[in-house]
CSV table of C-alpha atoms in Angstrom, one decimal:
chain,number,residue,atom,x,y,z
A,18,MET,CA,8.0,14.2,27.3
A,19,LEU,CA,7.7,17.3,25.1
A,20,ALA,CA,8.8,15.3,22.0
A,21,GLU,CA,6.0,12.7,22.7
A,22,ILE,CA,3.4,15.5,23.0
A,23,LYS,CA,4.6,17.0,19.7
A,24,LYS,CA,4.4,13.6,18.1
A,25,ARG,CA,0.8,13.1,19.2
A,26,LEU,CA,-0.2,16.5,17.8
A,27,LEU,CA,1.5,16.0,14.5
A,28,VAL,CA,0.2,12.4,13.7
A,29,GLY,CA,-3.2,11.4,14.7
A,30,ILE,CA,-5.0,8.2,13.6
A,31,SER,CA,-8.7,7.6,14.5
A,32,PRO,CA,-10.0,4.4,13.0
A,33,SER,CA,-13.6,4.9,14.4
A,34,LYS,CA,-13.7,8.2,12.4
A,35,ARG,CA,-11.7,7.0,9.5
A,36,ARG,CA,-9.5,10.1,10.0
A,37,ILE,CA,-5.7,10.5,9.7
A,38,ARG,CA,-4.0,13.8,10.7
A,39,LEU,CA,-0.5,14.5,9.5
A,40,GLY,CA,0.7,17.8,10.7
A,41,LEU,CA,-1.8,20.4,9.6
A,42,LYS,CA,-3.3,18.1,7.0
A,43,SER,CA,-6.3,15.9,7.8
A,44,PHE,CA,-7.7,13.0,5.7
A,45,VAL,CA,-10.9,11.1,6.0
A,46,LEU,CA,-10.6,7.7,4.4
A,47,GLY,CA,-13.2,5.4,2.9
A,48,SER,CA,-12.3,3.0,5.7
A,49,LEU,CA,-9.5,2.6,8.1
A,50,GLY,CA,-8.5,-0.6,9.9
A,51,ARG,CA,-6.9,-1.1,13.3
A,52,ASN,CA,-3.2,-0.4,14.0
A,53,LEU,CA,-2.2,1.6,11.0
A,54,ARG,CA,1.5,2.7,11.3
A,55,LEU,CA,2.9,5.5,9.3
A,56,GLY,CA,6.6,6.0,8.5
A,57,GLY,CA,6.4,9.8,8.3
A,58,ARG,CA,4.3,12.9,8.1
A,59,ASP,CA,5.1,13.4,4.4
A,60,ILE,CA,2.5,10.9,3.1
A,61,VAL,CA,-0.2,12.3,0.7
A,62,PHE,CA,-3.7,10.9,0.4
A,63,ASN,CA,-5.6,12.7,-2.5
A,64,ASN,CA,-9.3,11.9,-2.9
A,65,SER,CA,-8.9,10.1,0.5
A,66,ASN,CA,-12.6,9.1,0.7
A,67,ASN,CA,-11.7,6.5,-2.1
A,68,ILE,CA,-8.9,5.0,0.0
A,69,TYR,CA,-9.6,1.8,2.0
A,70,ILE,CA,-7.0,0.5,4.4
A,71,GLY,CA,-7.2,-2.8,6.3
A,72,ASP,CA,-5.8,-3.8,9.7
A,73,TYR,CA,-2.1,-3.9,10.7
A,74,VAL,CA,-0.8,-1.9,7.7
A,75,PHE,CA,2.4,0.0,7.5
A,76,ILE,CA,2.9,2.9,5.1
A,77,GLY,CA,6.4,4.3,4.6
A,78,SER,CA,7.5,7.9,4.3
A,79,GLY,CA,7.0,9.9,1.1
A,80,CYS,CA,4.2,7.8,-0.2
A,81,TYR,CA,1.7,9.4,-2.6
A,82,PHE,CA,-1.8,8.0,-3.1
A,83,ASP,CA,-4.2,9.7,-5.6
A,84,ALA,CA,-7.5,7.8,-5.5
A,85,ILE,CA,-9.4,9.0,-8.6
A,86,SER,CA,-10.9,5.5,-8.4
A,87,ARG,CA,-10.8,3.2,-5.4
A,88,ILE,CA,-7.4,2.3,-3.8
A,89,ALA,CA,-7.8,-0.8,-1.5
A,90,ILE,CA,-5.0,-1.9,0.8
A,91,GLY,CA,-5.6,-5.3,2.5
A,92,ASN,CA,-4.8,-6.4,6.0
A,93,GLY,CA,-1.2,-6.9,7.0
A,94,CYS,CA,0.4,-5.0,4.1
A,95,MET,CA,3.8,-3.4,4.3
A,96,ILE,CA,4.1,-0.4,1.9
A,97,GLY,CA,7.7,0.9,1.6
A,98,PRO,CA,8.9,4.5,1.2
A,99,ARG,CA,8.1,6.6,-1.8
A,100,VAL,CA,5.4,4.3,-3.3
A,101,PHE,CA,3.5,6.2,-6.0
A,102,ALA,CA,-0.1,5.0,-6.6
A,103,VAL,CA,-2.7,6.7,-8.9
A,104,SER,CA,-6.0,5.0,-9.6
A,105,GLY,CA,-8.2,5.9,-12.5
A,106,SER,CA,-7.0,7.4,-15.8
A,107,HIS,CA,-7.9,10.0,-18.4
A,108,ASN,CA,-9.8,9.1,-21.5
A,109,TYR,CA,-7.4,9.7,-24.3
A,110,ASP,CA,-8.2,7.2,-27.0
A,111,SER,CA,-12.0,6.5,-27.3
A,112,SER,CA,-13.8,6.9,-30.6
A,113,ASP,CA,-15.8,9.8,-29.2
A,114,LEU,CA,-12.8,11.6,-27.8
A,115,MET,CA,-13.8,15.3,-27.2
A,116,ALA,CA,-10.4,16.9,-26.8
A,117,VAL,CA,-6.6,16.3,-26.9
A,118,PRO,CA,-4.5,15.1,-25.2
A,119,TYR,CA,-7.5,13.8,-23.3
A,120,ASP,CA,-11.1,14.8,-22.5
A,121,ARG,CA,-12.8,15.4,-19.1
A,122,ARG,CA,-13.9,11.8,-18.6
A,123,GLN,CA,-12.0,9.6,-16.1
A,124,ILE,CA,-11.8,5.9,-16.6
A,125,ASP,CA,-12.5,3.8,-13.4
A,126,LEU,CA,-9.4,1.7,-12.9
A,127,PRO,CA,-9.1,0.9,-9.2
A,128,ILE,CA,-5.9,-0.3,-7.5
A,129,VAL,CA,-6.1,-3.4,-5.3
A,130,ILE,CA,-3.5,-4.7,-2.9
A,131,GLU,CA,-4.7,-7.9,-1.3
A,132,ASP,CA,-3.8,-9.1,2.2
A,133,ASN,CA,-0.2,-9.5,3.4
A,134,VAL,CA,1.5,-7.9,0.5
A,135,TRP,CA,4.9,-6.3,0.8
A,136,VAL,CA,5.4,-3.4,-1.7
A,137,ALA,CA,9.1,-2.2,-1.4
A,138,GLY,CA,10.3,1.3,-1.9
A,139,ASN,CA,10.1,3.5,-5.0
A,140,VAL,CA,7.4,1.3,-6.6
A,141,SER,CA,4.8,2.8,-9.0
A,142,LEU,CA,1.3,1.4,-9.0
A,143,ALA,CA,-0.4,2.3,-12.3
A,144,PRO,CA,-4.2,2.6,-12.7
A,145,GLY,CA,-5.8,-0.9,-12.6
A,146,ALA,CA,-2.9,-2.5,-10.7
A,147,HIS,CA,-3.9,-5.6,-8.8
A,148,ILE,CA,-1.5,-7.4,-6.5
A,149,GLY,CA,-2.5,-10.9,-5.3
A,150,GLU,CA,-2.4,-12.0,-1.7
A,151,GLY,CA,1.0,-12.7,-0.1
A,152,SER,CA,3.0,-11.2,-3.0
A,153,ILE,CA,6.2,-9.2,-2.8
A,154,VAL,CA,6.9,-6.3,-5.2
A,155,GLY,CA,10.6,-5.5,-5.4
A,156,MET,CA,11.9,-2.0,-5.2
A,157,GLY,CA,11.6,0.2,-8.2
A,158,CYS,CA,9.0,-1.9,-10.0
A,159,THR,CA,6.1,-0.5,-12.0
A,160,VAL,CA,3.0,-2.6,-11.6
A,161,ALA,CA,0.5,-2.0,-14.4
A,162,GLY,CA,-1.6,-5.2,-14.3
A,163,TYR,CA,-2.4,-8.3,-12.3
A,164,ILE,CA,0.1,-10.1,-10.1
A,165,PRO,CA,-1.0,-13.6,-9.0
A,166,PRO,CA,-1.0,-14.5,-5.3
A,167,HIS,CA,2.3,-15.5,-3.6
A,168,SER,CA,4.4,-14.0,-6.4
A,169,VAL,CA,7.7,-12.3,-6.1
A,170,VAL,CA,8.1,-9.7,-8.8
A,171,LEU,CA,11.2,-7.7,-9.8
A,172,GLY,CA,12.3,-5.3,-12.5
A,173,LYS,CA,10.8,-2.2,-14.1
A,174,LYS,CA,8.0,-4.3,-15.7
A,175,ALA,CA,7.3,-6.2,-12.4
A,176,GLU,CA,8.0,-9.7,-13.9
A,177,VAL,CA,7.3,-12.7,-11.7
A,178,VAL,CA,10.7,-14.2,-10.9
A,179,LYS,CA,9.6,-16.6,-8.1
A,180,LYS,CA,6.5,-18.1,-6.4
A,181,ARG,CA,6.4,-18.3,-2.6
A,182,SER,CA,5.4,-21.5,-0.9
A,183,SER,CA,1.6,-21.4,-0.6
A,184,GLU,CA,1.6,-24.1,2.1
A,185,ARG,CA,4.0,-22.2,4.3
A,186,TYR,CA,2.2,-18.9,3.7
A,187,GLU,CA,-1.2,-20.4,4.5
A,188,LYS,CA,0.2,-22.0,7.7
A,189,LEU,CA,1.6,-18.7,9.0
A,190,VAL,CA,-1.6,-16.8,8.2
A,191,GLU,CA,-3.6,-19.5,10.0
A,192,GLU,CA,-1.4,-19.2,13.0
A,193,GLY,CA,-1.8,-15.4,13.0
A,194,MET,CA,1.9,-14.8,12.2
A,195,VAL,CA,1.4,-11.6,10.3
A,196,TYR,CA,4.3,-9.1,10.6
A,197,GLY,CA,2.3,-6.0,11.4
A,198,LYS,CA,0.5,-8.0,14.1
A,199,VAL,CA,3.4,-9.9,15.7
A,200,PHE,CA,6.7,-8.0,15.1
A,201,ALA,CA,5.6,-4.3,14.5
A,202,GLY,CA,7.9,-1.9,16.3
A,203,THR,CA,10.4,-4.6,17.5
A,204,GLY,CA,13.2,-3.9,15.0
A,205,PHE,CA,15.0,-6.3,12.7
A,206,GLU,CA,17.5,-9.0,13.2
A,207,LEU,CA,20.3,-9.1,10.7
A,208,VAL,CA,21.3,-12.6,9.5
A,209,ASP,CA,23.4,-14.1,6.8
A,210,ARG,CA,21.5,-15.7,3.9
A,211,GLU,CA,23.2,-19.0,4.6
A,212,GLU,CA,21.5,-19.1,8.1
A,213,LEU,CA,18.1,-19.3,6.4
A,214,ASP,CA,16.7,-22.6,5.2
């Protein structure tokens, strides 16, 4: 009972007020959807008014979001632990550069994560990263550009190694079979790869 009360005091999520409370820190987001789940209290939201989070999203422990420009996370996204996302960048190379290594102007480079994307652990999202709907970003990748919908990307440079079945994806979405909506909090079932078709 005491542990449950402590938990409620340390993590508070209020979609109507767009507010997240993590321990003594409180963040007001640009928008906050329903049923956000957080994997820990060590998540950081800098410039939180530029962060927009959809419905049924999970954000893992140790994530760091710095929204100099907008960061938009779509519905049904799963964000693994220790994801590092910084939108916007310093002006360091314009013809009218006023100082080195950069001047005081920030370049507007938003980060967009479309619906039903899985971003695995230890991924870095560079300013201007855009991940298409239904894509999977493997652990340790650095995303610095556009990833097409239904892509599976791996490696330091986030190269597309596979395309997911668009037909299967669309059917599951149409049926409402989105992980954060259907299986959230139920645990996992361990299977051998050979058992899957």
